[in-house]
Tab-separated table of C-alpha atoms in Angstrom:
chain	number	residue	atom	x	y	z
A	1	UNK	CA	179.323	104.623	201.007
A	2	UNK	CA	176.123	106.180	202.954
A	3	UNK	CA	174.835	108.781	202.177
A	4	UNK	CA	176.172	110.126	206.001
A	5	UNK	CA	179.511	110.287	204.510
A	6	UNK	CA	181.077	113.350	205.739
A	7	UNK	CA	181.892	115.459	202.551
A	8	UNK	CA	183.224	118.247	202.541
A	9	UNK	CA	180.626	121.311	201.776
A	10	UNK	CA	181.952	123.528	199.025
A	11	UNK	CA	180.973	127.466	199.777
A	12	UNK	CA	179.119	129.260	196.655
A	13	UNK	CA	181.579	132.063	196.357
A	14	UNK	CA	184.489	129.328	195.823
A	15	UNK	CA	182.481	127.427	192.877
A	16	UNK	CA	184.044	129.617	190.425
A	17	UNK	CA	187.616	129.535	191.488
A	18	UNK	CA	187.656	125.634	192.388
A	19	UNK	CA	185.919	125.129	189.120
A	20	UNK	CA	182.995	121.829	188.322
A	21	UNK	CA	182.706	118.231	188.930
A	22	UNK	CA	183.466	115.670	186.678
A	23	UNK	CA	180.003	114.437	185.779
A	24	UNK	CA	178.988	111.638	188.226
A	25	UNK	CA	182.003	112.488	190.963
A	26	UNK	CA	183.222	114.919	193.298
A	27	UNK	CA	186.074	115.749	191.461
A	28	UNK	CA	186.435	119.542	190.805
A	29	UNK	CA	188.982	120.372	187.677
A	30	UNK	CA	189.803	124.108	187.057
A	31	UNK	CA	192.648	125.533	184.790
A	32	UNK	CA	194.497	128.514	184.434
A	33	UNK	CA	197.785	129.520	184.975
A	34	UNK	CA	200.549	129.286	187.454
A	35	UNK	CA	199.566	132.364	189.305
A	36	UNK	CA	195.902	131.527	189.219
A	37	UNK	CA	197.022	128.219	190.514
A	38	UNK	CA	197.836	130.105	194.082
A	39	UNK	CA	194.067	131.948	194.598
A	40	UNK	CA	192.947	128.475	193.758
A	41	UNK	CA	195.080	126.721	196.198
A	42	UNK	CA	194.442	129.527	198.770
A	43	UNK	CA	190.405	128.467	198.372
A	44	UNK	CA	190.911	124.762	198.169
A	45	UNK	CA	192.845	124.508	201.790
A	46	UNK	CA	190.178	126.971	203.090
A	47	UNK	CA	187.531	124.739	202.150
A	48	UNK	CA	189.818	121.873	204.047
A	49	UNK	CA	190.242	123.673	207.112
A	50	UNK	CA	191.159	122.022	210.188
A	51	UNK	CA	192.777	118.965	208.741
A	52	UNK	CA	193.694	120.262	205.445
A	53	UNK	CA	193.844	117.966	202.279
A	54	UNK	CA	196.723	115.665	200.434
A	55	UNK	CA	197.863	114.112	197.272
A	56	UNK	CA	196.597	111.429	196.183
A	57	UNK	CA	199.316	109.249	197.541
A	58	UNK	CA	199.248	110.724	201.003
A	59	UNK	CA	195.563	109.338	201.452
A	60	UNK	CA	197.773	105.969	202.238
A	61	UNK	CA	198.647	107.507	205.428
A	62	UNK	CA	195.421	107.467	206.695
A	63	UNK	CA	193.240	105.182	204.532
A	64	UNK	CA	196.025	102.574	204.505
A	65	UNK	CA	194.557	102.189	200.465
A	66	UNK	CA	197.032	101.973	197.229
A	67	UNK	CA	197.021	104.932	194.773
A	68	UNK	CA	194.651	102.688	192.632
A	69	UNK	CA	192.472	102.697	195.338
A	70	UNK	CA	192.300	106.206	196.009
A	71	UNK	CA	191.851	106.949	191.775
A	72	UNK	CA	188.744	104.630	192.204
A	73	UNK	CA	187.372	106.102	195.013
A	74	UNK	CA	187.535	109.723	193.310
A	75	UNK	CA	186.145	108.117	189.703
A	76	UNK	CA	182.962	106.816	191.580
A	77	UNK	CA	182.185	110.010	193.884
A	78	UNK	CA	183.422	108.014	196.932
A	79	UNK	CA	186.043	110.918	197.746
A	80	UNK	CA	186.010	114.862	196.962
A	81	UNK	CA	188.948	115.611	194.805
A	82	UNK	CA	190.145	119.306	193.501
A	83	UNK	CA	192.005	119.374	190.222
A	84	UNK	CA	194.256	122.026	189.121
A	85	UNK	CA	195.631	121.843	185.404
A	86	UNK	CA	198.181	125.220	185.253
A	87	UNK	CA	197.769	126.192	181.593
A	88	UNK	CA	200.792	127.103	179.418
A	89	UNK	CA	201.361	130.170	176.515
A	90	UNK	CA	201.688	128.484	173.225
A	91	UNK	CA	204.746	129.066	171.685
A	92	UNK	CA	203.693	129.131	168.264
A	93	UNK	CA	200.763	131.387	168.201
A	94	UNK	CA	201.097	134.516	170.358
A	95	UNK	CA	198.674	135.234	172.984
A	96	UNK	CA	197.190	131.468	173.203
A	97	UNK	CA	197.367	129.707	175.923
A	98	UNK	CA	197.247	125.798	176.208
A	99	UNK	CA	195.563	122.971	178.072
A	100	UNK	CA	198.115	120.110	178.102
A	101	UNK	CA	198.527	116.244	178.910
A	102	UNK	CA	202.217	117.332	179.901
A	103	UNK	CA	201.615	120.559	181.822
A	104	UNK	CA	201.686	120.675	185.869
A	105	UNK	CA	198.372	119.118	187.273
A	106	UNK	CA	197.840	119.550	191.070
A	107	UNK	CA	195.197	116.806	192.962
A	108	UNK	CA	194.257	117.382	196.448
A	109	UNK	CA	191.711	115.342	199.070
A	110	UNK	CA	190.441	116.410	202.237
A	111	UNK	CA	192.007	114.844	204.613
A	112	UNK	CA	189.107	114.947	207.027
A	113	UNK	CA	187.053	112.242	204.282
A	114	UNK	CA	190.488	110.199	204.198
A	115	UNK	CA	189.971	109.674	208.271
A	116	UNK	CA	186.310	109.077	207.483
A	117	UNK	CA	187.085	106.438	204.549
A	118	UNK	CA	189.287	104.644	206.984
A	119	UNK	CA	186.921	104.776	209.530
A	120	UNK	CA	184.234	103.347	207.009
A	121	UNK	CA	187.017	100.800	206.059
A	122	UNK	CA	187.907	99.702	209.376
A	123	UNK	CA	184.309	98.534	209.593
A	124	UNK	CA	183.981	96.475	206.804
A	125	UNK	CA	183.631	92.402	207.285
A	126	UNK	CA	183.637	91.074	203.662
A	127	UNK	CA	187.011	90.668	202.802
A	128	UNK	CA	187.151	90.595	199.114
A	129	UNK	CA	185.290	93.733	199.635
A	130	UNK	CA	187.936	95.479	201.849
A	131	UNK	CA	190.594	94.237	199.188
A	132	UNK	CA	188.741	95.355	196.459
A	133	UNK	CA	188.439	99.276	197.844
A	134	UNK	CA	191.813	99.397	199.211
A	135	UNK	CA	193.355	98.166	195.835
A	136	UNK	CA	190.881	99.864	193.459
A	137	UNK	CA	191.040	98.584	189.619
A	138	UNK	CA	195.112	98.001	189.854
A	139	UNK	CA	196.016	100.158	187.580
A	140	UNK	CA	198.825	101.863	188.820
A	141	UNK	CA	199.304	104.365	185.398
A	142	UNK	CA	195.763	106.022	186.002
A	143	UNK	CA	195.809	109.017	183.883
A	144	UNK	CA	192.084	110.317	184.841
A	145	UNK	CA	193.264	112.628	187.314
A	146	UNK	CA	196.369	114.168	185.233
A	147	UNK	CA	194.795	114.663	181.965
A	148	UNK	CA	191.701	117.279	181.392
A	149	UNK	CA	188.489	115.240	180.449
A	150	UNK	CA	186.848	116.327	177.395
A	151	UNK	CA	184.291	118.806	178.670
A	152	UNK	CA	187.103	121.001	180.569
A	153	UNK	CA	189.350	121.127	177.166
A	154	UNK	CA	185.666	122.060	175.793
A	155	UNK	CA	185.422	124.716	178.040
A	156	UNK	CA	188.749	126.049	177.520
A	157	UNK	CA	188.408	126.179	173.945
A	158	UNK	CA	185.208	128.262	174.008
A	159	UNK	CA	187.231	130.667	176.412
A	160	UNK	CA	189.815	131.421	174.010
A	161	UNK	CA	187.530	131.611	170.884
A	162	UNK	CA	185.708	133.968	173.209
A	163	UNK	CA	189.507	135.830	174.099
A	164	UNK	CA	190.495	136.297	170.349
A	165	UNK	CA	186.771	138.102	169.574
């Protein structure tokens, strides 16, 4: 990947609402809950004007890449990716919300670097290369992108400690 790949360009005053990258990617994660989740949506398809974005699995409908694929892409900073984990009200201590493996988690690309990864693709000689990126690692029950790495749950927990003062 060059370094003329056409990423997206994320507007300051949407930083705070699409929350930060994954160290090393392109991968924004932010939390909060369900009716945060829309003002985050709202800013994510703004920044993805024009074309708009997918899930991960609708990348295959313009990358012509497996799931896999697209999961390694996003790990390695190939792809932009926004992350939405909707947090959930514990229902054992009152007023405490929760950052969960088995709550909703939202993933969207641009669909404007999807075009541009197939482009990129379409150009590529080496075979074992091309199979390599379109398949990715094979591991079709990729987790990364559903469950919150350890620095967001980090942050979240330093939010509430901060709440409860």
């Amino acid at each position: 990947m060059g370094k003329d790949f056409p990423f997206v360009e994320i507007p300051e005053h949407f930083k705070e609402i699409i929350g930060v990258p994954d160290p090393g990617t392109r991968l924004y994660r932010a939390y909060g809950s369900e009716d945060f989740g829309e003002t985050w949506a709202d800013a994510v398809f703004e920044i993805c004007h024009g074309d708009g974005a997918v899930s991960p699995g609708g990348v295959a409908m313009y990358a012509h890449v497996t799931r896999p694929g697209v999961h390694k892409k996003l790990k390695s900073g190939g792809l932009t990716g926004f992350i939405f984990h909707v947090t959930k009200t514990s229902r054992f201590f009152k007023g405490k919300e929760a950052l969960s493996n088995n709550a909703n988690t939202y993933c969207y690309i641009p669909v404007s670097e999807c075009k541009a990864w197939a482009k990129e693709l379409s150009k590529k000689r080496d075979k074992k290369e091309y199979i390599d990126e379109v398949s990715g690692d094979g591991n079709w029950n990729d987790t990364h992108l559903i469950n919150p790495p350890k620095h967001l749950k980090k942050k979240f927990k330093e939010e509430q400690k901060k709440r409860r003062k």
